[in-house]
């Protein structure tokens, strides 16, 4: 075994840490996509759980009518007490937020790769989100509008929590239409 003379007493230059650091846009992209994935997977998990909870609702056939009514009322009371309907209503909202986060990450990726493609993506997505916003607001204006979205009651509850004086007035106005 022999050592080449050019490697004797040679030193390795120190690593340039800045060259190893990822671009800030890529870090933001990964944050958005990880949050999107986390929300969507948890929404799926809780959807499966809610389906399992609701499958317990059918009454056993061996009960008398009186026992069946009492058990049904007990379960219904628990359903209301534990706010199952509210939990189930939040699941589509979690998926919608997940999609928004994913599309935000996709925009960052496209902007990193090609600004023109990112601008086209942003324009198309903005038009579609604009349509969604209009469709979400229409039920507030017209009570018979079929586009009832679960996001409106969630927004009303958020307003009630974070803006009590103003929120109370707004919630009273909108609750006329949604509750």
CSV table of C-alpha atoms in Angstrom, one decimal:
chain,number,residue,atom,x,y,z
A,1,UNK,CA,0.0,0.0,0.0
A,2,UNK,CA,1.5,3.3,-1.0
A,3,UNK,CA,0.3,6.9,-0.4
A,4,UNK,CA,0.5,9.4,-3.2
A,5,UNK,CA,2.7,12.3,-2.4
A,6,UNK,CA,0.1,14.9,-3.3
A,7,UNK,CA,-2.2,13.6,-0.5
A,8,UNK,CA,0.4,13.7,2.2
A,9,UNK,CA,-0.2,16.5,4.8
A,10,UNK,CA,-3.1,17.8,2.7
A,11,UNK,CA,-6.0,19.5,4.5
A,12,UNK,CA,-9.7,19.3,3.5
A,13,UNK,CA,-11.3,22.7,3.2
A,14,UNK,CA,-14.1,23.3,5.8
A,15,UNK,CA,-17.6,22.7,4.6
A,16,UNK,CA,-19.6,25.7,3.5
A,17,UNK,CA,-22.7,25.5,5.7
A,18,UNK,CA,-24.6,28.0,3.6
A,19,UNK,CA,-24.3,25.8,0.6
A,20,UNK,CA,-26.0,23.0,2.5
A,21,UNK,CA,-28.9,25.2,3.8
A,22,UNK,CA,-32.1,24.8,1.7
A,23,UNK,CA,-33.7,27.7,0.0
A,24,UNK,CA,-36.3,29.5,2.2
A,25,UNK,CA,-39.0,28.9,-0.5
A,26,UNK,CA,-38.4,25.2,-0.4
A,27,UNK,CA,-38.7,25.2,3.4
A,28,UNK,CA,-42.0,27.1,3.1
A,29,UNK,CA,-43.2,24.7,0.4
A,30,UNK,CA,-42.4,21.7,2.7
A,31,UNK,CA,-44.2,23.3,5.7
A,32,UNK,CA,-47.3,23.9,3.6
A,33,UNK,CA,-47.3,20.4,2.2
A,34,UNK,CA,-46.7,18.7,5.5
A,35,UNK,CA,-49.5,20.7,7.1
A,36,UNK,CA,-51.8,19.8,4.2
A,37,UNK,CA,-50.9,16.2,4.5
A,38,UNK,CA,-51.4,16.2,8.2
A,39,UNK,CA,-54.8,17.9,8.0
A,40,UNK,CA,-56.1,15.6,5.2
A,41,UNK,CA,-54.9,12.4,6.9
A,42,UNK,CA,-56.4,13.5,10.2
A,43,UNK,CA,-59.7,14.4,8.5
A,44,UNK,CA,-59.8,11.0,7.0
A,45,UNK,CA,-59.0,9.4,10.4
A,46,UNK,CA,-61.8,11.3,12.2
A,47,UNK,CA,-64.2,10.6,9.3
A,48,UNK,CA,-63.6,6.9,9.8
A,49,UNK,CA,-64.0,7.3,13.6
A,50,UNK,CA,-67.3,9.2,13.1
A,51,UNK,CA,-68.6,6.6,10.8
A,52,UNK,CA,-67.8,4.0,13.4
A,53,UNK,CA,-69.6,6.0,16.1
A,54,UNK,CA,-72.7,6.4,13.9
A,55,UNK,CA,-72.8,2.7,13.1
A,56,UNK,CA,-73.4,2.0,16.8
A,57,UNK,CA,-76.7,4.0,16.6
A,58,UNK,CA,-79.0,1.2,15.2
A,59,UNK,CA,-80.8,-0.5,18.1
A,60,UNK,CA,-80.5,-4.2,18.9
A,61,UNK,CA,-83.6,-6.1,17.7
A,62,UNK,CA,-84.1,-8.1,20.9
A,63,UNK,CA,-85.2,-5.0,22.9
A,64,UNK,CA,-88.7,-4.2,23.8
A,65,UNK,CA,-90.3,-1.1,22.4
A,66,UNK,CA,-89.9,0.7,25.7
A,67,UNK,CA,-86.2,-0.3,26.1
A,68,UNK,CA,-85.5,0.6,22.5
A,69,UNK,CA,-87.0,4.1,22.9
A,70,UNK,CA,-85.0,4.7,26.2
A,71,UNK,CA,-81.7,3.5,24.6
A,72,UNK,CA,-82.3,5.6,21.5
A,73,UNK,CA,-83.0,8.7,23.7
A,74,UNK,CA,-79.9,7.9,25.8
A,75,UNK,CA,-77.7,7.7,22.6
A,76,UNK,CA,-79.3,10.8,21.1
A,77,UNK,CA,-78.6,12.8,24.3
A,78,UNK,CA,-75.0,11.6,24.1
A,79,UNK,CA,-74.9,12.6,20.5
A,80,UNK,CA,-76.0,16.1,21.4
A,81,UNK,CA,-73.9,16.4,24.5
A,82,UNK,CA,-70.7,15.3,22.8
A,83,UNK,CA,-71.3,17.5,19.8
A,84,UNK,CA,-70.9,14.8,17.2
A,85,UNK,CA,-72.7,16.9,14.5
A,86,UNK,CA,-70.2,19.8,15.0
A,87,UNK,CA,-67.2,17.4,14.8
A,88,UNK,CA,-68.5,15.9,11.6
A,89,UNK,CA,-69.2,19.4,10.2
A,90,UNK,CA,-65.6,20.4,10.8
A,91,UNK,CA,-64.1,17.5,8.7
A,92,UNK,CA,-64.9,18.9,5.3
A,93,UNK,CA,-63.5,22.3,6.5
A,94,UNK,CA,-60.2,20.5,7.4
A,95,UNK,CA,-60.0,19.0,4.0
A,96,UNK,CA,-60.7,22.4,2.4
A,97,UNK,CA,-58.0,24.0,4.4
A,98,UNK,CA,-55.7,21.1,3.4
A,99,UNK,CA,-56.4,21.8,-0.2
A,100,UNK,CA,-55.7,25.5,0.3
A,101,UNK,CA,-52.3,24.7,1.9
A,102,UNK,CA,-51.4,22.2,-0.8
A,103,UNK,CA,-52.2,24.7,-3.6
A,104,UNK,CA,-50.2,27.4,-1.7
A,105,UNK,CA,-47.2,25.0,-1.7
A,106,UNK,CA,-47.8,24.1,-5.3
A,107,UNK,CA,-47.7,27.8,-6.2
A,108,UNK,CA,-44.4,28.2,-4.3
A,109,UNK,CA,-42.9,25.2,-6.2
A,110,UNK,CA,-44.1,26.6,-9.5
A,111,UNK,CA,-42.7,30.0,-8.7
A,112,UNK,CA,-39.4,28.4,-7.8
A,113,UNK,CA,-39.3,26.5,-11.1
A,114,UNK,CA,-40.9,29.0,-13.5
A,115,UNK,CA,-42.5,32.3,-12.7
A,116,UNK,CA,-44.7,32.4,-15.8
A,117,UNK,CA,-46.3,29.0,-15.0
A,118,UNK,CA,-46.8,30.2,-11.4
A,119,UNK,CA,-48.6,33.3,-12.6
A,120,UNK,CA,-51.0,31.3,-14.9
A,121,UNK,CA,-51.6,28.9,-12.0
A,122,UNK,CA,-52.3,31.8,-9.7
A,123,UNK,CA,-54.8,33.4,-12.1
A,124,UNK,CA,-56.7,30.2,-12.7
A,125,UNK,CA,-56.8,29.3,-9.0
A,126,UNK,CA,-57.8,32.8,-8.0
A,127,UNK,CA,-60.7,32.7,-10.4
A,128,UNK,CA,-61.9,29.4,-9.0
A,129,UNK,CA,-61.5,30.5,-5.4
A,130,UNK,CA,-63.4,33.7,-6.3
A,131,UNK,CA,-66.3,31.6,-7.5
A,132,UNK,CA,-66.1,29.5,-4.3
A,133,UNK,CA,-66.2,32.7,-2.2
A,134,UNK,CA,-69.2,34.0,-4.0
A,135,UNK,CA,-71.0,30.6,-3.7
A,136,UNK,CA,-70.2,30.6,0.0
A,137,UNK,CA,-71.6,34.1,0.6
A,138,UNK,CA,-74.7,33.6,-1.5
A,139,UNK,CA,-76.6,31.7,1.3
A,140,UNK,CA,-76.1,34.7,3.6
A,141,UNK,CA,-77.9,36.9,1.1
A,142,UNK,CA,-80.6,34.4,-0.2
A,143,UNK,CA,-81.9,32.0,2.4
A,144,UNK,CA,-83.1,29.5,-0.3
A,145,UNK,CA,-79.7,29.3,-1.9
A,146,UNK,CA,-78.6,25.6,-2.1
A,147,UNK,CA,-74.9,26.3,-1.7
A,148,UNK,CA,-75.0,25.9,2.1
A,149,UNK,CA,-71.4,25.5,3.1
A,150,UNK,CA,-70.2,24.2,6.5
A,151,UNK,CA,-67.6,27.0,6.5
A,152,UNK,CA,-70.2,29.7,7.3
A,153,UNK,CA,-71.2,28.4,10.7
A,154,UNK,CA,-67.5,27.8,11.5
A,155,UNK,CA,-66.8,31.4,10.6
A,156,UNK,CA,-69.7,32.6,12.7
A,157,UNK,CA,-68.4,30.6,15.7
A,158,UNK,CA,-65.0,32.1,15.2
A,159,UNK,CA,-66.4,35.6,15.1
A,160,UNK,CA,-68.3,34.8,18.3
A,161,UNK,CA,-65.2,33.8,20.1
A,162,UNK,CA,-62.7,36.4,18.9
A,163,UNK,CA,-64.9,39.5,18.4
A,164,UNK,CA,-67.5,39.3,21.1
A,165,UNK,CA,-69.1,42.8,20.9
A,166,UNK,CA,-69.2,43.0,17.1
A,167,UNK,CA,-69.4,39.3,16.7
A,168,UNK,CA,-72.6,39.1,18.8
A,169,UNK,CA,-74.4,41.4,16.5
A,170,UNK,CA,-73.2,39.7,13.4
A,171,UNK,CA,-73.9,36.2,14.8
A,172,UNK,CA,-77.5,37.3,15.7
A,173,UNK,CA,-78.0,38.5,12.1
A,174,UNK,CA,-76.5,35.5,10.4
A,175,UNK,CA,-77.9,32.9,12.9
A,176,UNK,CA,-81.3,33.9,11.7
A,177,UNK,CA,-80.4,32.2,8.4
A,178,UNK,CA,-78.3,29.3,9.5
A,179,UNK,CA,-79.7,28.0,12.9
